[in-house]
mmCIF file of C-alpha atoms in Angstrom:
data_model
loop_
_atom_site.group_PDB
_atom_site.id
_atom_site.type_symbol
_atom_site.label_atom_id
_atom_site.label_comp_id
_atom_site.label_asym_id
_atom_site.label_seq_id
_atom_site.Cartn_x
_atom_site.Cartn_y
_atom_site.Cartn_z
ATOM 1 C CA MET A 34 68.591 137.293 -5.617
ATOM 2 C CA THR A 35 65.378 139.186 -4.926
ATOM 3 C CA ARG A 36 62.956 139.235 -1.887
ATOM 4 C CA LEU A 37 60.479 137.623 -3.877
ATOM 5 C CA SER A 38 62.756 134.751 -5.454
ATOM 6 C CA LYS A 39 63.951 134.158 -1.659
ATOM 7 C CA TYR A 40 60.266 133.765 -0.484
ATOM 8 C CA HIS A 41 59.305 131.257 -3.468
ATOM 9 C CA LEU A 42 62.607 129.561 -2.631
ATOM 10 C CA THR A 43 61.590 129.044 1.049
ATOM 11 C CA LEU A 44 57.944 127.682 0.141
ATOM 12 C CA VAL A 45 59.749 125.304 -2.361
ATOM 13 C CA GLY A 46 62.149 124.006 0.406
ATOM 14 C CA VAL A 47 59.307 123.523 2.893
ATOM 15 C CA ALA A 48 57.447 121.787 0.321
ATOM 16 C CA ALA A 49 60.389 119.647 -0.458
ATOM 17 C CA LEU A 50 60.805 118.961 3.278
ATOM 18 C CA ILE A 51 57.162 117.728 3.684
ATOM 19 C CA LEU A 52 57.703 115.397 0.462
ATOM 20 C CA LEU A 53 60.595 113.821 2.004
ATOM 21 C CA MET A 54 59.188 113.497 5.587
ATOM 22 C CA SER A 55 56.167 111.697 4.058
ATOM 23 C CA LEU A 56 58.477 109.270 2.006
ATOM 24 C CA VAL A 57 60.395 108.605 5.157
ATOM 25 C CA ARG A 58 56.957 107.798 6.939
ATOM 26 C CA VAL A 59 55.844 105.417 4.098
ATOM 27 C CA ALA A 60 59.003 103.688 3.962
ATOM 28 C CA SER A 61 59.703 103.281 7.700
ATOM 29 C CA GLY A 62 55.996 102.721 8.601
ATOM 30 C CA GLN A 63 56.313 105.263 11.730
ATOM 31 C CA ASN A 64 53.147 107.287 11.307
ATOM 32 C CA ASP A 65 54.352 109.458 14.434
ATOM 33 C CA ILE A 66 56.880 111.398 11.953
ATOM 34 C CA THR A 67 54.365 113.520 10.576
ATOM 35 C CA SER A 68 51.450 112.904 13.230
ATOM 36 C CA SER A 69 49.421 115.784 14.780
ATOM 37 C CA GLY A 70 50.701 114.866 18.207
ATOM 38 C CA THR A 71 54.226 115.007 17.179
ATOM 39 C CA PHE A 72 53.887 118.351 15.754
ATOM 40 C CA ALA A 73 51.694 119.779 18.744
ATOM 41 C CA ALA A 74 54.365 118.380 20.943
ATOM 42 C CA ALA A 75 56.969 119.962 19.074
ATOM 43 C CA LEU A 76 55.664 123.378 19.036
ATOM 44 C CA LEU A 77 55.420 123.463 22.615
ATOM 45 C CA LEU A 78 58.905 122.477 22.802
ATOM 46 C CA ALA A 79 60.146 124.950 20.305
ATOM 47 C CA VAL A 80 58.511 127.932 21.728
ATOM 48 C CA PRO A 81 60.684 128.160 24.887
ATOM 49 C CA ILE A 82 63.726 127.597 22.909
ATOM 50 C CA GLY A 83 62.794 130.095 20.302
ATOM 51 C CA LEU A 84 61.866 132.803 22.911
ATOM 52 C CA ALA A 85 65.415 132.295 24.635
ATOM 53 C CA GLY A 86 67.050 132.518 21.055
ATOM 54 C CA LEU A 87 65.156 135.645 20.369
ATOM 55 C CA GLY A 88 66.521 137.089 23.636
ATOM 56 C CA GLY A 89 70.032 135.968 22.624
ATOM 57 C CA LEU A 90 69.606 137.940 19.270
ATOM 58 C CA TRP A 91 68.547 141.034 20.692
ATOM 59 C CA ALA A 92 71.528 141.184 23.274
ATOM 60 C CA GLU A 93 74.068 140.156 20.560
ATOM 61 C CA ARG A 94 72.774 142.373 17.812
ATOM 62 C CA ALA A 95 73.562 145.392 20.078
ATOM 63 C CA GLY A 96 77.251 143.654 20.900
ATOM 64 C CA VAL A 97 76.722 141.904 24.165
ATOM 65 C CA VAL A 98 76.921 138.230 24.189
ATOM 66 C CA ASN A 99 74.636 136.701 26.700
ATOM 67 C CA ILE A 100 75.175 132.946 27.683
ATOM 68 C CA GLY A 101 72.938 133.923 30.803
ATOM 69 C CA LEU A 102 69.640 133.317 29.028
ATOM 70 C CA GLU A 103 69.326 129.981 31.522
ATOM 71 C CA GLY A 104 69.472 131.975 34.289
ATOM 72 C CA MET A 105 67.163 134.648 33.205
ATOM 73 C CA MET A 106 64.648 131.554 32.030
ATOM 74 C CA VAL A 107 64.755 130.376 35.599
ATOM 75 C CA LEU A 108 63.976 133.731 37.240
ATOM 76 C CA GLY A 109 61.207 134.012 34.821
ATOM 77 C CA THR A 110 59.792 130.757 35.608
ATOM 78 C CA TRP A 111 59.967 131.302 39.471
ATOM 79 C CA PHE A 112 58.155 134.916 39.296
ATOM 80 C CA ALA A 113 55.457 133.308 36.990
ATOM 81 C CA GLY A 114 54.716 130.615 39.336
ATOM 82 C CA TRP A 115 54.814 132.992 42.192
ATOM 83 C CA ALA A 116 52.487 135.569 40.842
ATOM 84 C CA GLY A 117 50.321 132.900 38.882
ATOM 85 C CA TYR A 118 49.094 131.203 42.032
ATOM 86 C CA GLN A 119 47.965 134.281 43.530
ATOM 87 C CA TRP A 120 46.640 136.435 40.621
ATOM 88 C CA GLY A 121 46.198 134.397 37.532
ATOM 89 C CA ALA A 122 47.863 133.663 33.921
ATOM 90 C CA TRP A 123 48.195 137.364 33.136
ATOM 91 C CA ALA A 124 49.814 138.198 36.209
ATOM 92 C CA ALA A 125 52.198 135.583 35.521
ATOM 93 C CA LEU A 126 52.916 136.609 32.339
ATOM 94 C CA LEU A 127 54.007 140.099 33.496
ATOM 95 C CA ALA A 128 55.762 138.720 36.677
ATOM 96 C CA GLY A 129 57.867 136.383 34.576
ATOM 97 C CA LEU A 130 58.877 139.209 32.072
ATOM 98 C CA LEU A 131 59.838 141.637 34.858
ATOM 99 C CA GLY A 132 62.043 138.633 36.489
ATOM 100 C CA GLY A 133 63.747 137.931 33.355
ATOM 101 C CA ALA A 134 64.073 141.428 32.410
ATOM 102 C CA LEU A 135 65.904 141.889 35.931
ATOM 103 C CA GLY A 136 68.560 139.423 35.318
ATOM 104 C CA GLY A 137 69.113 141.189 31.949
ATOM 105 C CA LEU A 138 69.324 144.568 33.850
ATOM 106 C CA LEU A 139 72.068 142.789 36.093
ATOM 107 C CA HIS A 140 73.959 141.358 33.041
ATOM 108 C CA ALA A 141 73.944 144.897 31.262
ATOM 109 C CA VAL A 142 75.243 146.640 34.398
ATOM 110 C CA ALA A 143 77.974 143.922 34.868
ATOM 111 C CA THR A 144 78.913 144.408 30.956
ATOM 112 C CA VAL A 145 77.948 147.671 29.849
ATOM 113 C CA THR A 146 78.705 149.795 32.902
ATOM 114 C CA PHE A 147 81.458 148.020 34.632
ATOM 115 C CA GLY A 148 83.168 146.129 31.688
ATOM 116 C CA VAL A 149 83.259 142.735 33.076
ATOM 117 C CA ASP A 150 83.670 140.118 30.512
ATOM 118 C CA HIS A 151 80.352 138.977 28.829
ATOM 119 C CA ILE A 152 80.863 135.265 29.281
ATOM 120 C CA VAL A 153 81.868 135.680 32.984
ATOM 121 C CA SER A 154 78.941 137.571 33.615
ATOM 122 C CA GLY A 155 76.919 135.292 31.990
ATOM 123 C CA VAL A 156 77.950 132.114 33.671
ATOM 124 C CA ALA A 157 77.772 134.076 36.859
ATOM 125 C CA ILE A 158 73.726 134.617 36.165
ATOM 126 C CA ASN A 159 73.458 131.092 35.208
ATOM 127 C CA LEU A 160 74.411 130.102 38.684
ATOM 128 C CA LEU A 161 72.854 132.848 40.473
ATOM 129 C CA GLY A 162 69.420 131.839 38.817
ATOM 130 C CA PRO A 163 68.941 128.469 40.381
ATOM 131 C CA GLY A 164 70.308 129.924 43.837
ATOM 132 C CA VAL A 165 68.044 133.182 43.850
ATOM 133 C CA THR A 166 65.042 131.191 42.996
ATOM 134 C CA ARG A 167 65.855 128.425 45.608
ATOM 135 C CA PHE A 168 66.380 131.054 48.386
ATOM 136 C CA LEU A 169 63.123 132.728 47.442
ATOM 137 C CA SER A 170 61.214 129.539 47.563
ATOM 138 C CA GLU A 171 62.558 128.967 51.052
ATOM 139 C CA VAL A 172 61.128 132.339 51.960
ATOM 140 C CA PHE A 173 57.873 132.346 50.329
ATOM 141 C CA TYR A 174 56.956 128.642 50.297
ATOM 142 C CA LYS A 175 58.168 127.608 53.844
ATOM 143 C CA ASP A 176 55.877 125.721 56.021
ATOM 144 C CA GLY A 177 52.964 127.624 57.650
ATOM 145 C CA THR A 178 52.429 130.090 54.948
ATOM 146 C CA ALA A 179 49.507 130.248 52.687
ATOM 147 C CA ALA A 180 51.564 129.378 49.891
ATOM 148 C CA ALA A 181 52.708 125.907 51.474
ATOM 149 C CA ASP A 182 48.928 125.360 52.479
ATOM 150 C CA ALA A 183 48.167 125.755 48.897
ATOM 151 C CA GLY A 184 50.722 122.912 48.170
ATOM 152 C CA ALA A 185 53.835 124.795 47.579
ATOM 153 C CA GLY A 186 57.040 123.530 48.536
ATOM 154 C CA PHE A 187 60.829 124.407 48.309
ATOM 155 C CA THR A 188 61.085 122.956 44.643
ATOM 156 C CA GLY A 189 57.268 124.122 43.259
ATOM 157 C CA SER A 190 54.914 126.983 43.665
ATOM 158 C CA PRO A 191 51.121 125.950 43.849
ATOM 159 C CA ALA A 192 49.121 125.513 40.803
ATOM 160 C CA ILE A 193 48.189 128.768 38.806
ATOM 161 C CA THR A 194 44.636 129.669 39.651
ATOM 162 C CA SER A 195 43.561 130.406 36.029
ATOM 163 C CA PRO A 196 45.507 128.723 33.236
ATOM 164 C CA ALA A 197 46.096 130.853 30.188
ATOM 165 C CA PRO A 198 43.466 130.008 27.508
ATOM 166 C CA SER A 199 44.115 128.025 24.103
ATOM 167 C CA VAL A 200 42.838 129.136 20.656
ATOM 168 C CA SER A 201 41.841 127.096 17.568
ATOM 169 C CA LEU A 202 42.557 128.446 14.115
ATOM 170 C CA PRO A 203 38.924 128.945 12.581
ATOM 171 C CA LEU A 204 37.936 126.927 9.367
ATOM 172 C CA LEU A 205 40.737 124.279 10.030
ATOM 173 C CA SER A 206 39.975 123.410 13.613
ATOM 174 C CA ASP A 207 36.146 124.275 14.017
ATOM 175 C CA GLY A 208 33.306 121.850 13.597
ATOM 176 C CA PRO A 209 33.999 118.314 12.467
ATOM 177 C CA ASP A 210 37.627 117.039 12.931
ATOM 178 C CA LEU A 211 38.130 116.740 9.199
ATOM 179 C CA LEU A 212 41.799 117.019 9.498
ATOM 180 C CA GLY A 213 41.944 114.404 12.236
ATOM 181 C CA ARG A 214 39.836 112.045 9.776
ATOM 182 C CA LEU A 215 42.114 112.623 6.845
ATOM 183 C CA GLU A 216 45.029 112.127 9.077
ATOM 184 C CA GLY A 217 43.929 108.607 10.031
ATOM 185 C CA THR A 218 43.615 107.552 6.555
ATOM 186 C CA HIS A 219 47.479 107.635 6.546
ATOM 187 C CA TRP A 220 47.260 108.584 2.600
ATOM 188 C CA PHE A 221 50.774 109.521 1.131
ATOM 189 C CA LEU A 222 51.208 113.300 1.425
ATOM 190 C CA LEU A 223 47.626 114.264 2.069
ATOM 191 C CA SER A 224 47.564 112.761 5.315
ATOM 192 C CA ASP A 225 50.913 114.001 6.522
ATOM 193 C CA LEU A 226 49.529 117.795 5.535
ATOM 194 C CA ALA A 227 46.467 117.215 7.590
ATOM 195 C CA GLY A 228 48.552 115.902 10.507
ATOM 196 C CA ILE A 229 50.904 118.815 10.428
ATOM 197 C CA LEU A 230 48.130 121.413 9.911
ATOM 198 C CA ARG A 231 46.057 119.847 12.781
ATOM 199 C CA GLY A 232 48.974 120.049 14.914
ATOM 200 C CA LEU A 233 49.752 123.520 14.667
ATOM 201 C CA THR A 234 46.388 124.778 14.648
ATOM 202 C CA HIS A 235 44.317 122.917 16.981
ATOM 203 C CA ASP A 236 44.213 123.941 20.932
ATOM 204 C CA VAL A 237 47.249 126.423 20.406
ATOM 205 C CA ASN A 238 48.142 128.164 23.578
ATOM 206 C CA VAL A 239 47.750 131.873 23.535
ATOM 207 C CA LEU A 240 51.416 132.259 24.268
ATOM 208 C CA VAL A 241 52.366 130.284 21.796
ATOM 209 C CA VAL A 242 50.674 132.857 19.382
ATOM 210 C CA LEU A 243 52.223 135.545 20.823
ATOM 211 C CA ALA A 244 55.720 133.801 20.266
ATOM 212 C CA VAL A 245 55.193 133.558 16.607
ATOM 213 C CA LEU A 246 54.222 136.979 16.219
ATOM 214 C CA LEU A 247 57.343 138.253 17.873
ATOM 215 C CA LEU A 248 59.549 136.875 15.405
ATOM 216 C CA PRO A 249 58.170 138.940 12.449
ATOM 217 C CA VAL A 250 57.646 141.815 14.932
ATOM 218 C CA THR A 251 61.425 141.492 15.876
ATOM 219 C CA PHE A 252 62.825 141.384 12.204
ATOM 220 C CA PHE A 253 60.454 144.362 11.521
ATOM 221 C CA VAL A 254 61.804 146.507 14.318
ATOM 222 C CA LEU A 255 65.637 145.461 14.117
ATOM 223 C CA TRP A 256 65.776 145.736 10.244
ATOM 224 C CA HIS A 257 63.248 148.420 9.142
ATOM 225 C CA THR A 258 63.325 150.957 11.843
ATOM 226 C CA ALA A 259 65.639 153.689 12.968
ATOM 227 C CA PHE A 260 65.959 152.227 16.325
ATOM 228 C CA GLY A 261 66.951 148.983 14.931
ATOM 229 C CA LEU A 262 69.499 150.554 12.609
ATOM 230 C CA ARG A 263 70.975 152.250 15.946
ATOM 231 C CA LEU A 264 70.789 149.034 17.828
ATOM 232 C CA ARG A 265 72.674 146.816 14.975
ATOM 233 C CA SER A 266 75.197 149.522 14.354
ATOM 234 C CA ALA A 267 75.987 149.417 18.170
ATOM 235 C CA GLY A 268 76.701 145.523 17.562
ATOM 236 C CA GLU A 269 78.878 146.144 14.372
ATOM 237 C CA ASN A 270 80.819 149.378 15.205
ATOM 238 C CA PRO A 271 79.728 150.996 18.277
ATOM 239 C CA TRP A 272 82.489 153.962 17.999
ATOM 240 C CA ALA A 273 81.079 154.946 14.480
ATOM 241 C CA ALA A 274 77.502 154.691 15.787
ATOM 242 C CA GLU A 275 78.926 156.899 18.608
ATOM 243 C CA SER A 276 80.390 159.436 16.174
ATOM 244 C CA LEU A 277 76.720 159.850 14.581
ATOM 245 C CA GLY A 278 75.077 160.888 18.019
ATOM 246 C CA VAL A 279 73.989 157.230 18.985
ATOM 247 C CA ASN A 280 74.012 156.913 22.635
ATOM 248 C CA VAL A 281 75.302 153.372 22.658
ATOM 249 C CA TYR A 282 75.115 152.542 26.307
ATOM 250 C CA ARG A 283 71.407 153.481 26.354
ATOM 251 C CA ILE A 284 70.843 151.052 23.480
ATOM 252 C CA LYS A 285 73.046 148.113 24.396
ATOM 253 C CA TYR A 286 71.037 148.735 28.135
ATOM 254 C CA LEU A 287 67.716 148.278 26.260
ATOM 255 C CA ALA A 288 68.877 145.455 24.195
ATOM 256 C CA VAL A 289 70.133 143.451 26.936
ATOM 257 C CA VAL A 290 66.895 144.258 29.164
ATOM 258 C CA MET A 291 64.915 143.273 26.115
ATOM 259 C CA SER A 292 66.993 139.857 25.818
ATOM 260 C CA GLY A 293 66.077 139.142 29.495
ATOM 261 C CA ALA A 294 62.393 139.663 29.103
ATOM 262 C CA PHE A 295 62.337 137.583 25.909
ATOM 263 C CA ALA A 296 64.315 134.886 28.055
ATOM 264 C CA GLY A 297 61.917 135.131 31.072
ATOM 265 C CA LEU A 298 58.583 135.010 28.528
ATOM 266 C CA GLY A 299 60.333 131.531 27.589
ATOM 267 C CA GLY A 300 60.332 130.627 31.599
ATOM 268 C CA VAL A 301 56.500 131.776 31.391
ATOM 269 C CA PHE A 302 55.281 129.475 28.868
ATOM 270 C CA LEU A 303 57.095 126.564 30.726
ATOM 271 C CA VAL A 304 54.995 127.403 33.737
ATOM 272 C CA PHE A 305 51.722 127.576 31.769
ATOM 273 C CA VAL A 306 52.673 124.270 30.328
ATOM 274 C CA SER A 307 53.209 122.456 33.556
ATOM 275 C CA ASN A 308 50.376 124.855 35.304
ATOM 276 C CA LYS A 309 53.075 125.767 38.032
ATOM 277 C CA TYR A 310 56.424 126.503 38.726
ATOM 278 C CA VAL A 311 58.919 123.498 39.037
ATOM 279 C CA GLU A 312 62.476 123.742 40.266
ATOM 280 C CA GLY A 313 64.702 122.758 37.267
ATOM 281 C CA GLN A 314 62.304 122.816 34.631
ATOM 282 C CA THR A 315 64.206 124.763 32.138
ATOM 283 C CA GLN A 316 66.636 122.056 31.799
ATOM 284 C CA GLY A 317 69.014 123.843 29.500
ATOM 285 C CA ARG A 318 66.682 125.285 26.971
ATOM 286 C CA GLY A 319 68.412 128.636 27.571
ATOM 287 C CA PHE A 320 71.616 126.887 25.926
ATOM 288 C CA ILE A 321 69.575 125.355 23.146
ATOM 289 C CA GLY A 322 67.884 128.803 22.421
ATOM 290 C CA LEU A 323 71.483 130.287 22.312
ATOM 291 C CA ALA A 324 72.624 127.326 19.682
ATOM 292 C CA ALA A 325 69.379 127.818 17.593
ATOM 293 C CA MET A 326 70.228 131.620 17.420
ATOM 294 C CA ILE A 327 73.552 130.953 16.229
ATOM 295 C CA PHE A 328 72.354 128.400 13.613
ATOM 296 C CA GLY A 329 70.124 130.929 12.685
ATOM 297 C CA ASN A 330 72.928 133.185 11.666
ATOM 298 C CA TRP A 331 71.529 135.925 14.256
ATOM 299 C CA ARG A 332 68.577 136.285 12.238
ATOM 300 C CA PRO A 333 64.594 136.034 13.336
ATOM 301 C CA GLY A 334 63.932 133.495 10.178
ATOM 302 C CA GLY A 335 67.078 131.284 10.696
ATOM 303 C CA LEU A 336 66.334 131.277 14.619
ATOM 304 C CA ALA A 337 62.758 129.998 13.723
ATOM 305 C CA ILE A 338 63.733 127.207 11.644
ATOM 306 C CA GLY A 339 66.799 126.159 14.313
ATOM 307 C CA SER A 340 64.254 126.247 17.179
ATOM 308 C CA SER A 341 61.617 124.298 15.144
ATOM 309 C CA LEU A 342 64.417 121.543 14.363
ATOM 310 C CA PHE A 343 65.305 121.147 17.864
ATOM 311 C CA GLY A 344 61.417 121.320 18.927
ATOM 312 C CA TYR A 345 60.442 118.638 16.366
ATOM 313 C CA ALA A 346 63.379 116.150 17.501
ATOM 314 C CA SER A 347 62.400 116.430 21.319
ATOM 315 C CA GLY A 348 58.557 115.919 20.190
ATOM 316 C CA LEU A 349 59.372 112.935 18.284
ATOM 317 C CA GLN A 350 61.436 111.405 20.952
ATOM 318 C CA LEU A 351 58.485 111.829 23.271
ATOM 319 C CA ARG A 352 55.878 110.557 21.037
ATOM 320 C CA SER A 353 57.888 107.699 19.827
ATOM 321 C CA THR A 354 61.140 106.084 20.541
ATOM 322 C CA GLY A 355 61.085 103.908 17.495
ATOM 323 C CA ALA A 356 60.287 106.817 15.088
ATOM 324 C CA ILE A 357 64.037 108.077 16.317
ATOM 325 C CA THR A 358 65.399 105.681 14.091
ATOM 326 C CA SER A 359 63.786 106.963 11.204
ATOM 327 C CA PHE A 360 66.339 109.746 11.412
ATOM 328 C CA PHE A 361 68.762 107.373 9.765
ATOM 329 C CA LEU A 362 66.981 107.074 6.473
ATOM 330 C CA PHE A 363 65.771 110.838 6.843
ATOM 331 C CA ALA A 364 69.922 111.777 7.017
ATOM 332 C CA ALA A 365 70.852 109.239 4.268
ATOM 333 C CA VAL A 366 68.252 110.511 1.811
ATOM 334 C CA LEU A 367 69.487 113.925 2.671
ATOM 335 C CA LEU A 368 73.328 113.067 1.807
ATOM 336 C CA LEU A 369 71.918 111.489 -1.072
ATOM 337 C CA ILE A 370 70.258 114.914 -2.545
ATOM 338 C CA TYR A 371 73.900 116.606 -1.521
ATOM 339 C CA LEU A 372 75.773 113.960 -3.626
ATOM 340 C CA VAL A 373 73.319 114.304 -6.786
ATOM 341 C CA MET A 374 73.710 117.913 -6.525
ATOM 342 C CA LYS A 375 77.270 117.841 -6.384
ATOM 343 C CA VAL A 376 77.660 115.327 -9.216
ATOM 344 C CA ARG A 377 75.333 117.738 -11.435
ATOM 345 C CA ARG A 378 77.738 120.646 -10.520
ATOM 346 C CA MET A 379 80.670 118.658 -11.696
ATOM 347 C CA LEU A 380 78.976 118.027 -14.817
ATOM 348 C CA SER A 381 77.800 121.296 -15.648
ATOM 349 C CA PRO A 382 79.670 123.314 -18.374
ATOM 350 C CA GLY A 383 82.890 125.158 -16.442
ATOM 351 C CA ARG A 384 82.406 123.447 -13.021
ATOM 352 C CA PRO A 385 85.180 120.653 -13.502
ATOM 353 C CA ALA A 386 87.659 123.261 -13.780
ATOM 354 C CA GLU A 387 86.358 125.064 -10.637
ATOM 355 C CA LEU A 388 86.502 121.903 -8.340
ATOM 356 C CA ALA A 389 89.916 121.059 -9.808
ATOM 357 C CA ALA A 390 91.057 124.539 -8.412
ATOM 358 C CA ARG A 391 89.608 123.639 -4.974
ATOM 359 C CA GLY A 392 91.743 120.383 -4.688
ATOM 360 C CA VAL A 393 91.276 117.203 -2.552
ATOM 361 C CA ARG A 394 88.836 118.967 -0.174
ATOM 362 C CA GLU A 395 85.858 118.747 -2.268
ATOM 363 C CA TYR A 396 86.278 115.208 -3.376
ATOM 364 C CA THR A 397 87.035 114.403 0.168
ATOM 365 C CA LEU A 398 83.722 115.991 1.279
ATOM 366 C CA MET A 399 81.814 113.794 -1.241
ATOM 367 C CA ALA A 400 83.581 110.610 -0.347
ATOM 368 C CA VAL A 401 82.712 111.160 3.506
ATOM 369 C CA ALA A 402 79.226 112.243 2.483
ATOM 370 C CA ALA A 403 78.906 108.732 0.638
ATOM 371 C CA ALA A 404 80.271 106.794 3.060
ATOM 372 C CA GLY A 405 78.078 108.671 5.679
ATOM 373 C CA MET A 406 74.955 107.707 3.667
ATOM 374 C CA ILE A 407 75.746 103.991 3.212
ATOM 375 C CA VAL A 408 76.433 103.694 7.028
ATOM 376 C CA LEU A 409 72.828 105.641 7.924
ATOM 377 C CA PHE A 410 70.998 103.426 5.476
ATOM 378 C CA TRP A 411 72.563 100.334 6.755
ATOM 379 C CA LEU A 412 71.862 101.600 10.666
ATOM 380 C CA TRP A 413 68.137 102.072 9.256
ATOM 381 C CA LEU A 414 67.820 98.590 7.822
ATOM 382 C CA THR A 415 69.460 96.937 10.858
ATOM 383 C CA VAL A 416 68.618 98.864 14.134
ATOM 384 C CA ASP A 417 64.748 98.710 15.139
ATOM 385 C CA GLN A 418 65.028 100.279 18.608
ATOM 386 C CA LEU A 419 67.624 102.706 20.123
ATOM 387 C CA PRO A 420 68.637 102.330 23.940
ATOM 388 C CA ASN A 421 66.765 104.816 25.799
ATOM 389 C CA GLU A 422 69.908 106.713 26.779
ATOM 390 C CA PHE A 423 70.695 107.475 23.058
ATOM 391 C CA VAL A 424 66.957 108.404 22.448
ATOM 392 C CA TYR A 425 67.146 110.751 25.347
ATOM 393 C CA MET A 426 70.302 112.451 23.792
ATOM 394 C CA THR A 427 69.111 112.753 20.226
ATOM 395 C CA PRO A 428 68.044 116.482 20.599
ATOM 396 C CA HIS A 429 71.144 117.390 22.187
ATOM 397 C CA VAL A 430 73.536 115.481 19.781
ATOM 398 C CA LEU A 431 71.116 117.068 16.766
ATOM 399 C CA THR A 432 72.307 120.328 18.263
ATOM 400 C CA LEU A 433 75.731 119.856 18.204
ATOM 401 C CA LEU A 434 75.679 118.308 14.929
ATOM 402 C CA VAL A 435 73.621 121.425 13.326
ATOM 403 C CA LEU A 436 76.167 123.767 14.956
ATOM 404 C CA LEU A 437 78.789 121.762 13.422
ATOM 405 C CA VAL A 438 77.433 122.211 9.908
ATOM 406 C CA ALA A 439 76.028 125.903 10.522
ATOM 407 C CA SER A 440 79.797 127.003 11.625
ATOM 408 C CA GLN A 441 80.950 127.117 8.087
ATOM 409 C CA ARG A 442 78.479 130.165 7.060
ATOM 410 C CA LEU A 443 77.951 132.310 10.363
ATOM 411 C CA ARG A 444 78.791 135.675 10.370
ATOM 412 C CA MET A 445 78.363 137.441 13.705
ATOM 413 C CA PRO A 446 77.903 140.692 14.880
ATOM 414 C CA LYS A 447 81.785 142.436 14.384
ATOM 415 C CA ALA A 448 81.503 144.080 17.826
ATOM 416 C CA ASP A 449 79.811 141.250 19.504
ATOM 417 C CA GLY A 450 81.543 140.616 22.798
ATOM 418 C CA VAL A 451 84.039 143.426 22.399
ATOM 419 C CA ARG A 452 84.325 145.893 25.646
ATOM 420 C CA TYR A 453 82.948 149.400 24.676
ATOM 421 C CA ARG A 454 84.224 152.544 26.271
ATOM 422 C CA ARG A 455 83.096 155.892 25.010
ATOM 423 C CA GLY A 456 85.731 157.600 23.309
ATOM 424 C CA GLU A 457 87.820 154.837 23.112
ATOM 425 C CA GLN A 458 88.389 153.510 19.743
ATOM 426 C CA HIS A 459 89.078 149.512 19.770
#
């Protein structure tokens, strides 16, 4: 398949998804499914997840497993809050990057230089991050300090003196709010498109724009430059890369430090949203970012889709607890599409013999999908409101389900997590 046909296929997939969301909105009467508020919230919630996942992608493409993203995000939040209340948003951005990079450097020293198990090192950083930031808060924000007089405490920093600016996309957001008016009509498809465009283009934080641009930049650097080729070779076969003159140690160090910087940038974004550092504000986003990276098959495009999915689920949960039940109808329709595609394949020439060769497994999957579709449709018809506990769990349950489905087609870098020593063939 050529690159152009993949691009067209992606556009068709996006169009089909918007059409399906519009149908579900009309059928369920839940206008928040495609409202501008939902997509604005989804964008804010997807960015820190995407940045954490981007950090994981850089490290794991170089062969270093990084489950310490959560701890690196925590370090980024504290340093951003500490610098932001003194010198403003841009100082917070730089300090958060350095704080996350410091966590990445610690992970690189442990795994690359000393050969510590990557999982053990990552867990240690996840434990160390909150502990270090609490210690720093008790040192710098104790009673009698200027920060304490400005409103700081052991669990939070003073407010940032100059918040990061927001921008709106020209033509779509300037002048009369045409998109808002069109969204308010609740017309089929047209109002849905207006709501999505308005949510994604109106009053967008500058860091959101930067985070979105980092995805194609990462793709270009890792897949279209000599440096990116060396980095990916270190994650596939570091001994072969070594034999070609690549300094594998330096590549791994750079990748893991960059990984920490991206995670720290995700922490900076959380500080910008709340306008201050608050203890525990990452709320496991580093782990969800890691899940989004795995869902995306260690590629920026897939990572963007995964983080958008998790951000949308969280945004819809915040906007409307009733709209969560529309996921039942949405999932039922997706299963129906899956069954129709399977039946078409069965009826096409030569396909029955192929299905027969696969045995009972193919028919079992179809039967399970049909049963699931019926159950989900029944739940949508009978359940009006989910308990708050289930609503709160929705993004995390979605994370597990997506990983369960995506695990069937994943291909991680071959030397990901492998202990590398120069001159020692594994």
